[in-house]
Amino acid sequence: MHGEYKVPGGKLVVVDVDVDVAAGVLQRTRVAGDFFLEPDEALDAVNHALDGAPLDTDAAGLAARIDAALPEGTVMYGLTSEGVGIAVRRALAHATDWTDYEWQLIHEGPQAPALHMALDEVLTAEVAAGRRSPTLRVWEWGAPAVIIGSFQSLRNEVDPEGAERHGIEVVRRISGGGAMFVEPGNTITYSLSVPEALVQGLSFQDSYAYLDDWVLGALGDMGITAWSQPLNDIATDQGKIAGAAQKRIVGPDGGPGAVLHHVTMAYDIDADKMLDVLRIGREKLSDKGTKSAKKRVDPLRRQTGLAREAVIGRMIGSFRLRYGLADGKVTDEELARAQELARTKFTSPEWTARVP
């Protein structure tokens, strides 16, 4: 069995492992990768520590076995014991890799907020059904909006008078997480609709960092040192720049499905308007380590010095260089289904206020 895991901010870990089915243990484990590890014998210690581990040992348990076996003074760079454990779990789960797929890009003109919500649901369901290849969709906003998480209280998150005053539409998405304040030209939003197999063997938390890793690389190429901040933020030393959310969609007949992972990045922001529309309490601000909402999100415009279109172009170029990316589009059938879903679900008071 073969498994790979790119340690967020680190290097690639590759594991090839056999199993003794009768004994229910790992055997003949071989760990490799482009990491740095000293001394040389530490690699043999890692392999021997994994051999004999019960097949149901989780990543943390595998990491503990490795840590206990490492020679004194071992130095790891671009590698962690838990990263090796995750690679083993992905091997046992028959996880796939980014390069196993033919990725498709969708980047179309501005669309209504409710239609974006519907497209996320429809396209991810198509990936789950095997009718669409894994897709990177870059959004263009047709109107300003507040997007609330699937489980958020509408009245607790949004000031209706502020939203009306600024012409802000409020829609609810299918994923969890917090509210997003977006304005055309000030926000960069993208979705990944990926087969569940891509994140097999990862915990829910680890899947966020794994699916965000490519964009951290893209930001790095633009001179921004960014990292994943659990559970679902992307941050720099100057503040939060993005937030992610996910939704799992079950495949046909309950089989393997797909994961929707979407990210909203702040390119520029009118913080006063945001505060006039969103009810951001002191407790929510304090858990981000800030006292002012204006400091919570540090726009990409200032950090990159690039136009929004240039940032998006570099992000797409980085993804294409890493994994390949063919230009695609929403099919007529997918669009028709999304338009119907936007009309019947995402603009309906029943859905938007389902958590009053």
mmCIF file of C-alpha atoms in Angstrom:
data_model
loop_
_atom_site.group_PDB
_atom_site.id
_atom_site.type_symbol
_atom_site.label_atom_id
_atom_site.label_comp_id
_atom_site.label_asym_id
_atom_site.label_seq_id
_atom_site.Cartn_x
_atom_site.Cartn_y
_atom_site.Cartn_z
ATOM 1 C CA MET A 1 0.000 0.000 0.000
ATOM 2 C CA HIS A 2 1.194 3.469 -0.855
ATOM 3 C CA GLY A 3 0.419 6.728 0.894
ATOM 4 C CA GLU A 4 1.629 10.304 0.587
ATOM 5 C CA TYR A 5 1.213 13.340 2.794
ATOM 6 C CA LYS A 6 2.561 16.842 2.314
ATOM 7 C CA VAL A 7 3.267 18.185 5.784
ATOM 8 C CA PRO A 8 1.752 21.718 5.845
ATOM 9 C CA GLY A 9 4.668 24.112 5.570
ATOM 10 C CA GLY A 10 6.998 21.129 5.303
ATOM 11 C CA LYS A 11 8.006 18.366 2.939
ATOM 12 C CA LEU A 12 6.447 15.348 1.246
ATOM 13 C CA VAL A 13 6.310 12.102 3.215
ATOM 14 C CA VAL A 14 5.879 8.885 1.236
ATOM 15 C CA VAL A 15 5.052 5.558 2.875
ATOM 16 C CA ASP A 16 4.947 2.108 1.300
ATOM 17 C CA VAL A 17 3.699 -0.571 3.666
ATOM 18 C CA ASP A 18 2.474 -4.159 3.637
ATOM 19 C CA VAL A 19 0.036 -5.680 6.082
ATOM 20 C CA ASP A 20 -0.082 -8.996 7.842
ATOM 21 C CA VAL A 21 -3.820 -9.566 7.623
ATOM 22 C CA ALA A 22 -3.815 -12.602 9.884
ATOM 23 C CA ALA A 23 -1.950 -10.791 12.656
ATOM 24 C CA GLY A 24 -3.605 -7.464 11.942
ATOM 25 C CA VAL A 25 -0.339 -5.505 11.932
ATOM 26 C CA LEU A 26 1.853 -3.397 9.657
ATOM 27 C CA GLN A 27 4.943 -4.976 8.133
ATOM 28 C CA ARG A 28 7.807 -4.041 5.792
ATOM 29 C CA THR A 29 7.220 -0.310 6.230
ATOM 30 C CA ARG A 30 9.354 2.008 4.065
ATOM 31 C CA VAL A 31 9.304 5.758 4.693
ATOM 32 C CA ALA A 32 10.809 8.162 2.139
ATOM 33 C CA GLY A 33 10.517 11.771 1.028
ATOM 34 C CA ASP A 34 12.308 15.049 0.395
ATOM 35 C CA PHE A 35 12.579 15.874 4.087
ATOM 36 C CA PHE A 36 15.766 16.209 6.147
ATOM 37 C CA LEU A 37 16.518 13.767 8.952
ATOM 38 C CA GLU A 38 19.586 13.312 11.122
ATOM 39 C CA PRO A 39 21.206 10.946 11.981
ATOM 40 C CA ASP A 40 20.858 8.524 9.053
ATOM 41 C CA GLU A 41 19.902 5.639 11.332
ATOM 42 C CA ALA A 42 16.830 7.562 12.440
ATOM 43 C CA LEU A 43 15.077 6.466 9.240
ATOM 44 C CA ASP A 44 15.592 2.789 10.100
ATOM 45 C CA ALA A 45 14.270 3.536 13.572
ATOM 46 C CA VAL A 46 11.113 5.024 12.075
ATOM 47 C CA ASN A 47 10.522 2.011 9.828
ATOM 48 C CA HIS A 48 11.123 -0.490 12.636
ATOM 49 C CA ALA A 49 8.847 1.449 14.992
ATOM 50 C CA LEU A 50 5.979 1.169 12.530
ATOM 51 C CA ASP A 51 6.433 -2.541 11.817
ATOM 52 C CA GLY A 52 4.170 -4.554 14.084
ATOM 53 C CA ALA A 53 1.796 -1.671 14.809
ATOM 54 C CA PRO A 54 -1.849 -2.777 14.891
ATOM 55 C CA LEU A 55 -3.735 -1.806 11.739
ATOM 56 C CA ASP A 56 -6.235 0.286 13.690
ATOM 57 C CA THR A 57 -3.569 2.472 15.337
ATOM 58 C CA ASP A 58 -4.407 6.121 14.669
ATOM 59 C CA ALA A 59 -1.901 8.740 13.499
ATOM 60 C CA ALA A 60 -1.216 9.952 17.023
ATOM 61 C CA GLY A 61 -0.517 6.394 18.182
ATOM 62 C CA LEU A 62 1.846 5.784 15.279
ATOM 63 C CA ALA A 63 3.624 9.060 16.054
ATOM 64 C CA ALA A 64 4.088 7.974 19.672
ATOM 65 C CA ARG A 65 5.727 4.723 18.522
ATOM 66 C CA ILE A 66 8.088 6.699 16.292
ATOM 67 C CA ASP A 67 8.997 9.220 18.996
ATOM 68 C CA ALA A 68 9.792 6.429 21.437
ATOM 69 C CA ALA A 69 12.140 4.757 18.940
ATOM 70 C CA LEU A 70 14.081 7.747 17.610
ATOM 71 C CA PRO A 71 17.763 7.979 18.577
ATOM 72 C CA GLU A 72 18.655 10.671 21.055
ATOM 73 C CA GLY A 73 19.384 13.970 19.337
ATOM 74 C CA THR A 74 17.327 13.216 16.223
ATOM 75 C CA VAL A 75 16.626 16.310 14.138
ATOM 76 C CA MET A 76 13.680 16.478 11.746
ATOM 77 C CA TYR A 77 13.268 19.275 9.221
ATOM 78 C CA GLY A 78 10.172 19.375 7.021
ATOM 79 C CA LEU A 79 9.012 16.195 8.747
ATOM 80 C CA THR A 80 7.034 15.299 11.849
ATOM 81 C CA SER A 81 6.289 11.989 13.492
ATOM 82 C CA GLU A 82 2.566 12.714 13.151
ATOM 83 C CA GLY A 83 3.070 13.459 9.454
ATOM 84 C CA VAL A 84 4.518 9.979 9.009
ATOM 85 C CA GLY A 85 1.559 8.550 10.933
ATOM 86 C CA ILE A 86 -0.874 10.381 8.666
ATOM 87 C CA ALA A 87 0.904 9.073 5.561
ATOM 88 C CA VAL A 88 0.540 5.523 6.932
ATOM 89 C CA ARG A 89 -3.174 6.045 7.608
ATOM 90 C CA ARG A 90 -3.619 7.393 4.074
ATOM 91 C CA ALA A 91 -1.860 4.328 2.659
ATOM 92 C CA LEU A 92 -4.164 1.997 4.572
ATOM 93 C CA ALA A 93 -7.216 4.012 3.472
ATOM 94 C CA HIS A 94 -6.149 3.862 -0.205
ATOM 95 C CA ALA A 95 -6.067 7.637 -0.372
ATOM 96 C CA THR A 96 -5.416 9.326 -3.680
ATOM 97 C CA ASP A 97 -3.046 12.189 -4.450
ATOM 98 C CA TRP A 98 -3.627 15.557 -6.138
ATOM 99 C CA THR A 99 -1.739 14.413 -9.222
ATOM 100 C CA ASP A 100 -3.994 11.390 -9.664
ATOM 101 C CA TYR A 101 -6.716 13.606 -11.148
ATOM 102 C CA GLU A 102 -7.365 15.788 -14.163
ATOM 103 C CA TRP A 103 -8.330 19.080 -12.529
ATOM 104 C CA GLN A 104 -10.756 21.505 -14.091
ATOM 105 C CA LEU A 105 -10.891 25.274 -13.601
ATOM 106 C CA ILE A 106 -14.131 27.242 -13.588
ATOM 107 C CA HIS A 107 -13.696 31.009 -13.552
ATOM 108 C CA GLU A 108 -16.725 32.745 -14.997
ATOM 109 C CA GLY A 109 -18.306 36.192 -14.795
ATOM 110 C CA PRO A 110 -20.018 37.758 -11.774
ATOM 111 C CA GLN A 111 -22.936 35.794 -10.369
ATOM 112 C CA ALA A 112 -25.539 36.362 -7.671
ATOM 113 C CA PRO A 113 -24.591 35.225 -4.145
ATOM 114 C CA ALA A 114 -27.426 32.684 -3.988
ATOM 115 C CA LEU A 115 -26.298 31.153 -7.280
ATOM 116 C CA HIS A 116 -22.774 30.732 -5.910
ATOM 117 C CA MET A 117 -24.220 28.785 -2.975
ATOM 118 C CA ALA A 118 -26.169 26.579 -5.350
ATOM 119 C CA LEU A 119 -23.215 25.996 -7.677
ATOM 120 C CA ASP A 120 -21.115 24.770 -4.760
ATOM 121 C CA GLU A 121 -23.759 22.187 -3.913
ATOM 122 C CA VAL A 122 -24.418 21.078 -7.485
ATOM 123 C CA LEU A 123 -20.794 20.824 -8.625
ATOM 124 C CA THR A 124 -19.685 18.940 -5.517
ATOM 125 C CA ALA A 125 -22.587 16.516 -5.924
ATOM 126 C CA GLU A 126 -21.463 15.959 -9.516
ATOM 127 C CA VAL A 127 -17.939 15.141 -8.328
ATOM 128 C CA ALA A 128 -19.411 12.741 -5.757
ATOM 129 C CA ALA A 129 -21.408 11.042 -8.505
ATOM 130 C CA GLY A 130 -18.333 10.691 -10.718
ATOM 131 C CA ARG A 131 -19.814 12.853 -13.463
ATOM 132 C CA ARG A 132 -17.371 15.749 -12.964
ATOM 133 C CA SER A 133 -13.624 15.778 -12.448
ATOM 134 C CA PRO A 134 -12.221 17.528 -9.370
ATOM 135 C CA THR A 135 -12.808 21.229 -9.796
ATOM 136 C CA LEU A 136 -11.273 24.523 -8.699
ATOM 137 C CA ARG A 137 -13.904 27.253 -9.044
ATOM 138 C CA VAL A 138 -12.937 30.893 -8.606
ATOM 139 C CA TRP A 139 -15.916 33.088 -7.767
ATOM 140 C CA GLU A 140 -16.752 36.526 -9.092
ATOM 141 C CA TRP A 141 -19.357 38.348 -7.021
ATOM 142 C CA GLY A 142 -22.338 40.013 -8.683
ATOM 143 C CA ALA A 143 -23.438 41.829 -5.534
ATOM 144 C CA PRO A 144 -22.286 42.490 -1.955
ATOM 145 C CA ALA A 145 -23.399 39.878 0.532
ATOM 146 C CA VAL A 146 -23.121 38.347 3.945
ATOM 147 C CA ILE A 147 -22.762 34.574 3.782
ATOM 148 C CA ILE A 148 -23.631 32.883 7.061
ATOM 149 C CA GLY A 149 -22.641 29.361 8.056
ATOM 150 C CA SER A 150 -25.110 26.516 7.918
ATOM 151 C CA PHE A 151 -25.598 26.454 11.690
ATOM 152 C CA GLN A 152 -25.349 30.138 12.570
ATOM 153 C CA SER A 153 -28.221 32.123 14.028
ATOM 154 C CA LEU A 154 -29.397 34.730 11.545
ATOM 155 C CA ARG A 155 -30.390 37.260 14.194
ATOM 156 C CA ASN A 156 -27.166 36.796 16.135
ATOM 157 C CA GLU A 157 -24.901 37.309 13.112
ATOM 158 C CA VAL A 158 -26.567 39.991 11.006
ATOM 159 C CA ASP A 159 -27.952 43.429 11.806
ATOM 160 C CA PRO A 160 -30.903 43.614 9.382
ATOM 161 C CA GLU A 161 -31.028 47.405 9.443
ATOM 162 C CA GLY A 162 -27.333 47.653 8.615
ATOM 163 C CA ALA A 163 -27.693 45.105 5.820
ATOM 164 C CA GLU A 164 -30.637 46.985 4.324
ATOM 165 C CA ARG A 165 -28.890 50.330 4.656
ATOM 166 C CA HIS A 166 -25.896 49.103 2.652
ATOM 167 C CA GLY A 167 -27.836 46.918 0.199
ATOM 168 C CA ILE A 168 -26.283 43.731 1.514
ATOM 169 C CA GLU A 169 -27.956 40.436 0.600
ATOM 170 C CA VAL A 170 -27.876 37.709 3.257
ATOM 171 C CA VAL A 171 -27.586 34.066 2.165
ATOM 172 C CA ARG A 172 -26.855 30.857 4.042
ATOM 173 C CA ARG A 173 -24.359 28.317 2.727
ATOM 174 C CA ILE A 174 -24.353 24.534 3.183
ATOM 175 C CA SER A 175 -21.058 24.434 5.093
ATOM 176 C CA GLY A 176 -20.461 25.323 8.712
ATOM 177 C CA GLY A 177 -18.184 28.024 10.047
ATOM 178 C CA GLY A 178 -18.592 31.748 10.490
ATOM 179 C CA ALA A 179 -20.055 34.661 8.584
ATOM 180 C CA MET A 180 -18.340 36.101 5.498
ATOM 181 C CA PHE A 181 -18.666 39.754 4.533
ATOM 182 C CA VAL A 182 -18.011 40.182 0.808
ATOM 183 C CA GLU A 183 -18.040 42.988 -1.707
ATOM 184 C CA PRO A 184 -17.278 42.692 -5.439
ATOM 185 C CA GLY A 185 -13.673 43.622 -6.076
ATOM 186 C CA ASN A 186 -12.709 43.344 -2.412
ATOM 187 C CA THR A 187 -12.875 39.593 -1.923
ATOM 188 C CA ILE A 188 -11.202 36.532 -3.430
ATOM 189 C CA THR A 189 -13.278 33.382 -3.019
ATOM 190 C CA TYR A 190 -12.670 29.919 -4.431
ATOM 191 C CA SER A 191 -14.071 26.423 -4.019
ATOM 192 C CA LEU A 192 -12.481 23.021 -4.313
ATOM 193 C CA SER A 193 -14.857 20.163 -5.100
ATOM 194 C CA VAL A 194 -12.776 17.026 -4.570
ATOM 195 C CA PRO A 195 -13.329 13.276 -4.259
ATOM 196 C CA GLU A 196 -13.454 12.048 -0.681
ATOM 197 C CA ALA A 197 -10.515 9.757 -1.496
ATOM 198 C CA LEU A 198 -8.210 12.782 -1.640
ATOM 199 C CA VAL A 199 -8.581 13.355 2.105
ATOM 200 C CA GLN A 200 -8.854 9.724 3.205
ATOM 201 C CA GLY A 201 -6.814 9.029 6.306
ATOM 202 C CA LEU A 202 -6.897 12.663 7.420
ATOM 203 C CA SER A 203 -8.740 13.968 10.444
ATOM 204 C CA PHE A 204 -11.309 16.690 9.826
ATOM 205 C CA GLN A 205 -8.818 19.275 11.118
ATOM 206 C CA ASP A 206 -5.914 17.914 9.074
ATOM 207 C CA SER A 207 -8.024 18.010 5.908
ATOM 208 C CA TYR A 208 -8.279 21.801 6.175
ATOM 209 C CA ALA A 209 -4.517 22.245 6.286
ATOM 210 C CA TYR A 210 -4.027 19.670 3.526
ATOM 211 C CA LEU A 211 -6.481 21.327 1.127
ATOM 212 C CA ASP A 212 -5.082 24.788 1.928
ATOM 213 C CA ASP A 213 -1.442 23.859 1.351
ATOM 214 C CA TRP A 214 -1.393 24.775 -2.350
ATOM 215 C CA VAL A 215 -2.627 28.303 -1.678
ATOM 216 C CA LEU A 216 -0.005 28.767 1.047
ATOM 217 C CA GLY A 217 2.566 28.002 -1.639
ATOM 218 C CA ALA A 218 0.925 30.461 -4.023
ATOM 219 C CA LEU A 219 0.990 33.168 -1.362
ATOM 220 C CA GLY A 220 4.621 32.359 -0.647
ATOM 221 C CA ASP A 221 5.442 32.963 -4.299
ATOM 222 C CA MET A 222 3.901 36.437 -3.855
ATOM 223 C CA GLY A 223 6.126 37.165 -0.878
ATOM 224 C CA ILE A 224 3.615 36.318 1.866
ATOM 225 C CA THR A 225 4.562 33.811 4.547
ATOM 226 C CA ALA A 226 1.220 32.280 5.496
ATOM 227 C CA TRP A 227 0.155 29.260 7.502
ATOM 228 C CA SER A 228 -2.938 27.291 8.429
ATOM 229 C CA GLN A 229 -4.269 28.270 11.832
ATOM 230 C CA PRO A 230 -6.613 25.608 13.243
ATOM 231 C CA LEU A 231 -9.319 25.000 12.603
ATOM 232 C CA ASN A 232 -10.070 26.941 9.467
ATOM 233 C CA ASP A 233 -8.092 30.179 9.180
ATOM 234 C CA ILE A 234 -5.158 31.205 7.016
ATOM 235 C CA ALA A 235 -2.949 33.729 8.791
ATOM 236 C CA THR A 236 0.244 35.722 8.451
ATOM 237 C CA ASP A 237 2.304 37.545 11.059
ATOM 238 C CA GLN A 238 0.205 40.594 10.215
ATOM 239 C CA GLY A 239 -3.182 38.988 10.815
ATOM 240 C CA LYS A 240 -5.818 36.670 9.430
ATOM 241 C CA ILE A 241 -6.235 36.842 5.666
ATOM 242 C CA ALA A 242 -8.699 34.035 4.944
ATOM 243 C CA GLY A 243 -11.208 31.598 6.374
ATOM 244 C CA ALA A 244 -12.223 28.178 5.064
ATOM 245 C CA ALA A 245 -15.298 25.983 5.438
ATOM 246 C CA GLN A 246 -16.162 22.448 4.365
ATOM 247 C CA LYS A 247 -19.114 20.227 3.609
ATOM 248 C CA ARG A 248 -19.096 16.478 2.970
ATOM 249 C CA ILE A 249 -21.541 15.255 0.320
ATOM 250 C CA VAL A 250 -22.400 11.558 0.235
ATOM 251 C CA GLY A 251 -22.083 9.720 -3.046
ATOM 252 C CA PRO A 252 -24.851 7.819 -4.843
ATOM 253 C CA ASP A 253 -26.361 5.004 -2.795
ATOM 254 C CA GLY A 254 -24.352 6.099 0.215
ATOM 255 C CA GLY A 255 -21.017 5.339 -1.418
ATOM 256 C CA PRO A 256 -17.821 7.419 -1.361
ATOM 257 C CA GLY A 257 -18.648 11.039 -1.830
ATOM 258 C CA ALA A 258 -16.951 14.382 -2.259
ATOM 259 C CA VAL A 259 -15.722 17.264 -0.142
ATOM 260 C CA LEU A 260 -16.542 20.912 -0.718
ATOM 261 C CA HIS A 261 -13.764 23.139 0.599
ATOM 262 C CA HIS A 262 -14.240 26.839 0.002
ATOM 263 C CA VAL A 263 -12.104 29.774 1.087
ATOM 264 C CA THR A 264 -12.773 33.501 1.280
ATOM 265 C CA MET A 265 -9.731 35.763 1.265
ATOM 266 C CA ALA A 266 -9.778 39.459 2.079
ATOM 267 C CA TYR A 267 -8.200 41.466 -0.711
ATOM 268 C CA ASP A 268 -9.557 44.757 0.593
ATOM 269 C CA ILE A 269 -12.253 45.480 3.152
ATOM 270 C CA ASP A 270 -14.467 48.284 4.395
ATOM 271 C CA ALA A 271 -14.196 47.399 8.086
ATOM 272 C CA ASP A 272 -16.642 50.101 9.207
ATOM 273 C CA LYS A 273 -19.311 48.780 6.858
ATOM 274 C CA MET A 274 -18.600 45.226 7.966
ATOM 275 C CA LEU A 275 -19.123 46.212 11.599
ATOM 276 C CA ASP A 276 -22.340 47.975 10.650
ATOM 277 C CA VAL A 277 -23.698 44.761 9.111
ATOM 278 C CA LEU A 278 -22.200 41.965 11.213
ATOM 279 C CA ARG A 279 -22.811 41.603 14.914
ATOM 280 C CA ILE A 280 -19.289 40.724 15.958
ATOM 281 C CA GLY A 281 -19.157 40.411 19.729
ATOM 282 C CA ARG A 282 -16.201 40.932 22.030
ATOM 283 C CA GLU A 283 -15.957 37.223 22.776
ATOM 284 C CA LYS A 284 -15.516 36.338 19.102
ATOM 285 C CA LEU A 285 -12.870 39.016 18.705
ATOM 286 C CA SER A 286 -11.034 38.004 21.852
ATOM 287 C CA ASP A 287 -10.609 34.395 20.753
ATOM 288 C CA LYS A 288 -8.736 35.717 17.717
ATOM 289 C CA GLY A 289 -6.378 37.624 20.016
ATOM 290 C CA THR A 290 -7.467 41.073 18.868
ATOM 291 C CA LYS A 291 -9.457 43.940 20.301
ATOM 292 C CA SER A 292 -10.492 45.597 17.059
ATOM 293 C CA ALA A 293 -12.373 44.037 14.178
ATOM 294 C CA LYS A 294 -10.316 46.190 11.819
ATOM 295 C CA LYS A 295 -7.247 44.219 12.882
ATOM 296 C CA ARG A 296 -8.821 40.813 12.408
ATOM 297 C CA VAL A 297 -8.412 40.731 8.647
ATOM 298 C CA ASP A 298 -5.313 42.069 6.939
ATOM 299 C CA PRO A 299 -6.088 42.630 3.249
ATOM 300 C CA LEU A 300 -4.027 41.020 0.526
ATOM 301 C CA ARG A 301 -3.813 44.272 -1.431
ATOM 302 C CA ARG A 302 -1.459 45.808 1.105
ATOM 303 C CA GLN A 303 0.600 42.661 1.618
ATOM 304 C CA THR A 304 1.104 41.891 -2.070
ATOM 305 C CA GLY A 305 0.928 45.299 -3.741
ATOM 306 C CA LEU A 306 -0.802 43.499 -6.616
ATOM 307 C CA ALA A 307 -4.143 44.082 -8.305
ATOM 308 C CA ARG A 308 -6.840 41.587 -7.322
ATOM 309 C CA GLU A 309 -6.845 40.067 -10.817
ATOM 310 C CA ALA A 310 -3.090 39.568 -10.603
ATOM 311 C CA VAL A 311 -3.387 37.780 -7.253
ATOM 312 C CA ILE A 312 -6.051 35.467 -8.680
ATOM 313 C CA GLY A 313 -3.961 34.862 -11.793
ATOM 314 C CA ARG A 314 -0.939 33.891 -9.727
ATOM 315 C CA MET A 315 -3.025 31.578 -7.560
ATOM 316 C CA ILE A 316 -4.413 29.800 -10.611
ATOM 317 C CA GLY A 317 -0.943 29.626 -12.167
ATOM 318 C CA SER A 318 0.488 28.084 -9.009
ATOM 319 C CA PHE A 319 -2.222 25.409 -8.908
ATOM 320 C CA ARG A 320 -1.732 24.648 -12.599
ATOM 321 C CA LEU A 321 2.030 24.285 -12.173
ATOM 322 C CA ARG A 322 1.614 21.926 -9.225
ATOM 323 C CA TYR A 323 -1.191 19.651 -10.371
ATOM 324 C CA GLY A 324 -2.272 20.556 -13.889
ATOM 325 C CA LEU A 325 -5.458 22.481 -14.556
ATOM 326 C CA ALA A 326 -7.610 22.522 -17.689
ATOM 327 C CA ASP A 327 -10.009 25.355 -18.412
ATOM 328 C CA GLY A 328 -13.610 24.260 -18.033
ATOM 329 C CA LYS A 329 -17.087 25.616 -17.482
ATOM 330 C CA VAL A 330 -20.361 24.937 -15.758
ATOM 331 C CA THR A 331 -22.444 22.762 -18.063
ATOM 332 C CA ASP A 332 -25.899 23.851 -19.153
ATOM 333 C CA GLU A 333 -27.444 21.069 -17.084
ATOM 334 C CA GLU A 334 -25.431 22.014 -13.982
ATOM 335 C CA LEU A 335 -26.369 25.682 -14.395
ATOM 336 C CA ALA A 336 -30.048 24.879 -14.773
ATOM 337 C CA ARG A 337 -30.000 22.773 -11.619
ATOM 338 C CA ALA A 338 -28.118 25.476 -9.730
ATOM 339 C CA GLN A 339 -30.539 28.191 -10.863
ATOM 340 C CA GLU A 340 -33.474 26.111 -9.680
ATOM 341 C CA LEU A 341 -31.749 25.444 -6.356
ATOM 342 C CA ALA A 342 -30.979 29.133 -5.932
ATOM 343 C CA ARG A 343 -34.642 29.936 -6.490
ATOM 344 C CA THR A 344 -36.175 27.232 -4.339
ATOM 345 C CA LYS A 345 -33.609 26.980 -1.547
ATOM 346 C CA PHE A 346 -30.944 29.647 -1.256
ATOM 347 C CA THR A 347 -33.246 32.651 -1.651
ATOM 348 C CA SER A 348 -36.037 31.154 0.454
ATOM 349 C CA PRO A 349 -36.753 32.557 3.935
ATOM 350 C CA GLU A 350 -37.135 28.973 5.180
ATOM 351 C CA TRP A 351 -33.492 28.197 4.376
ATOM 352 C CA THR A 352 -31.950 31.567 5.204
ATOM 353 C CA ALA A 353 -33.692 31.722 8.607
ATOM 354 C CA ARG A 354 -33.615 27.989 9.346
ATOM 355 C CA VAL A 355 -31.627 28.905 12.435
ATOM 356 C CA PRO A 356 -33.485 32.131 13.359
#
